[in-house]
Amino acid sequence: MGSPERSRLGIICGRLTEETCVRRMVVTLRGGDLSRLRQLNSLTAIGMLRASGPLTLSALAERAGLSRPSMKEVVDELMELGWVEETPPAQGTIGRPARRYRFRARSGYLVGLDLGGHNIRAALSDLNGEILAEARQPVQPDTPLPERLATIERTVASCLALGGKTIADVWIVAAGTIGVITTDGRIRYCAAIPAWTGLDLAGHLRRMFPCEVIVENDSRLAARAEAVRGAARGANDVVFLHVGRRMGAAVIVDGKVHRGFGAAAGEIAMLPHVQWTEASEHLQNCSIIPEDTSPAEAAGYTLAAARAGDPVAVAAVERYVDDLAVGTSAMVLLLDPQVVVLGGGFSRSADVLLPPLRERLERACIRMPEVRASTLGDECVVTGAIDYAVAHLDQQLFTPDAPLPTSR
Amino acid sequence: MGSPERSRLGIICGRLTEETCVRRMVVTLRGGDLSRLRQLNSLTAIGMLRASGPLTLSALAERAGLSRPSMKEVVDELMELGWVEETPPAQGTIGRPARRYRFRARSGYLVGLDLGGHNIRAALSDLNGEILAEARQPVQPDTPLPERLATIERTVASCLALGGKTIADVWIVAAGTIGVITTDGRIRYCAAIPAWTGLDLAGHLRRMFPCEVIVENDSRLAARAEAVRGAARGANDVVFLHVGRRMGAAVIVDGKVHRGFGAAAGEIAMLPHVQWTEASEHLQNCSIIPEDTSPAEAAGYTLAAARAGDPVAVAAVERYVDDLAVGTSAMVLLLDPQVVVLGGGFSRSADVLLPPLRERLERACIRMPEVRASTLGDECVVTGAIDYAVAHLDQQLFTPDAPLPTSR
């Protein structure tokens, strides 16, 4: 479906809450513009289908507070425009079941990127965030910029090919990366990737991909993924620990990933007192690690040895968790979250890390939060990038006159 | 105005945002209950008058999206019920100006309490939070519980007498105190007041005052006051430093004072690494303080000497600010607030404290927030308690079937 129809509808619908729909609807009612009311009824219908899955006409009408004939007009128009489709009748159904309608989530596609120090990951999803293809290529923190950018382009191309799509099908590319990122997608500071600091990353990606590009801090994306589909689902106040060779954090307050006034929130690792910058060295440089172990495997070796009861490895883990616990306690004491999620690469060894972490938090904190392991592992950032793109799509809907994503 | 009229209207209106009104209105419209629609129109009118001050009938009608005759009916009924009154015409007005209406903020009263280690403060306000009287009595952290409770009762009585009211006029008593307080108003932990830990403070206050009683952490109340009428007005993301002989903190995230999942947020002082528990000793025990100085004046003496350039006092202030800056940096790095407000007793010496604090934050933080001094001084908690009562009143409105405050 091309741009003209989309701009005729004038809106793209996300996972609307009923409330947000209503808010916009009332603003419009006040304006008294009936054609916009019609548009907003369409919007309400899309929102409900997106949030609740397939619905019958009667269910739609009842939820929207519209008459059935009015809702039928709305749905017919949406089907004509390609936004809504009928679901195929369930197999083995007897008689003529009521028709059910659903959001056509494949009228466009989203790409999520994780631009890490050691890996470039890409994921392709539909407009509901359902992931259809993934691709990964290793890089190094010191890979020169042109090569790093070329790897990004290649990984996306391969992911699109795998999903049977082209970049022209993509509405939004959402990229997550390490570092402090400005609201306009420049990298203010990045200790982990030397070529990154000062880079206009969004600018580079926009030249690469002819669609909307958004850039966000990787730990915040990972926290979002945990909230949308991971270990933090259903929790409103969350501290997310992004632990691996690099230590990061992000917080969810009152159901929202907290970005901060200058998009620089979550950088507790920068406080020398928490000793997070060197914390992973305890695991990376443990004396029991065989000499030929690659840096990517070193910490995993120590964690596995600790799991098997090696006393040197256990001591290294204890020292690591000591450091991890200081920053975590600071966040828990300040925010009193419901849940702490241990995510990132080391979360694969959550069975080794969580018991000593819990023990330290019990001692340091006033109210003990639940401490859970991430279920998303290494995919947390790229998954969060997809979820960020979905949320961005939703938000555009409620920003009157904002430019809409187009696949051109 | 007594309870029957109030329950006839069925609502008490706070400082409504237009949006919240609209949200409830639409929910009702869906229910299709016309008498509730009428009630909600009343609510919208009260909300607008409370938020915007006196308005003419035309202005009210236009803002609510109602016809002038419909709005006139609403306003007439509200005047009959005692919720709304006509403003007296401005002096020197020529001709017959359009009538203007306002919320009758004195249909009930609110009491705010600051139950500190060294002082009991009470304030009386109208339903808009305008303070009409204040009273204070000193206590000691180790004052026995019965005496401490008697002092609270006496201070409130004196404050009410000063304002020409009785406890029967009061709808809500909101109390702030030191410590970790459960959502039902018990004190889970309080290092500063020995008699406090484990106390059912709300229970004691309820036996004392025949109206609704709510209890909250004092630093969070002070932060609220800064947001409503102090140095943090207009800022959505705020770190509030509550500094005096005791150190506390509170944060505002996305415009809301953050309470935490178990109402235990803001307790960064409990982290040993920030050294906040002993920080004020640098000021309290400076060697230049004359022996006969009372503990209440000791820190002030050091701060004044530092202002005058005494090198020993300056060094003490530097050490104090070193400690203050660690916890502050942790909060700023984690939350990236727009503003840091220095409040509490020591904020009277903000001219001495802010320059060295800013210098340390500049070094430690990624994005430097504005650092401002509180303008509320020692009144910050009691003022915040009033603002909390106002917010509580607002909230009750939007909780269907919640019990309404009554003055009995």
PDB file of N, CA and C in Angstrom, chain B residues 24 33 135 221 265 271 280 305 308 327 362 406:
ATOM      1  N   ARG B  24     -12.563  10.971  32.084  1.00  0.00           N
ATOM      2  CA  ARG B  24     -13.673  10.447  32.855  1.00  0.00           C
ATOM      3  C   ARG B  24     -14.987  10.692  32.130  1.00  0.00           C
ATOM      4  N   ASP B  33     -24.898   7.130  30.680  1.00  0.00           N
ATOM      5  CA  ASP B  33     -25.709   7.545  31.822  1.00  0.00           C
ATOM      6  C   ASP B  33     -25.759   9.082  31.848  1.00  0.00           C
ATOM      7  N   ALA B 135       1.914  27.026  62.660  1.00  0.00           N
ATOM      8  CA  ALA B 135       2.374  26.972  64.046  1.00  0.00           C
ATOM      9  C   ALA B 135       3.538  25.994  64.140  1.00  0.00           C
ATOM     10  N   LEU B 221       7.620  14.970  50.320  1.00  0.00           N
ATOM     11  CA  LEU B 221       6.705  16.105  50.430  1.00  0.00           C
ATOM     12  C   LEU B 221       7.431  17.401  50.064  1.00  0.00           C
ATOM     13  N   ALA B 265      11.222   4.707  48.010  1.00  0.00           N
ATOM     14  CA  ALA B 265      12.192   5.353  47.118  1.00  0.00           C
ATOM     15  C   ALA B 265      12.895   6.516  47.812  1.00  0.00           C
ATOM     16  N   LEU B 271      23.043   3.984  51.410  1.00  0.00           N
ATOM     17  CA  LEU B 271      24.179   3.310  50.765  1.00  0.00           C
ATOM     18  C   LEU B 271      25.463   3.769  51.451  1.00  0.00           C
ATOM     19  N   SER B 280      26.957  15.448  57.606  1.00  0.00           N
ATOM     20  CA  SER B 280      26.744  16.751  58.241  1.00  0.00           C
ATOM     21  C   SER B 280      27.656  16.971  59.450  1.00  0.00           C
ATOM     22  N   ALA B 305      30.965  31.042  58.866  1.00  0.00           N
ATOM     23  CA  ALA B 305      32.408  31.278  58.907  1.00  0.00           C
ATOM     24  C   ALA B 305      33.032  31.024  57.539  1.00  0.00           C
ATOM     25  N   ALA B 308      32.488  33.867  55.368  1.00  0.00           N
ATOM     26  CA  ALA B 308      33.396  34.968  55.714  1.00  0.00           C
ATOM     27  C   ALA B 308      34.852  34.646  55.370  1.00  0.00           C
ATOM     28  N   GLY B 327      26.561  11.126  46.392  1.00  0.00           N
ATOM     29  CA  GLY B 327      25.175  10.689  46.249  1.00  0.00           C
ATOM     30  C   GLY B 327      24.441  11.466  45.171  1.00  0.00           C
ATOM     31  N   GLU B 362      29.989  19.047  37.788  1.00  0.00           N
ATOM     32  CA  GLU B 362      30.552  19.290  36.444  1.00  0.00           C
ATOM     33  C   GLU B 362      31.585  18.217  36.100  1.00  0.00           C
ATOM     34  N   THR B 406     -14.682  13.878  54.719  1.00  0.00           N
ATOM     35  CA  THR B 406     -15.781  14.625  55.332  1.00  0.00           C
ATOM     36  C   THR B 406     -15.253  15.305  56.581  1.00  0.00           C
TER      37      THR B 406
END
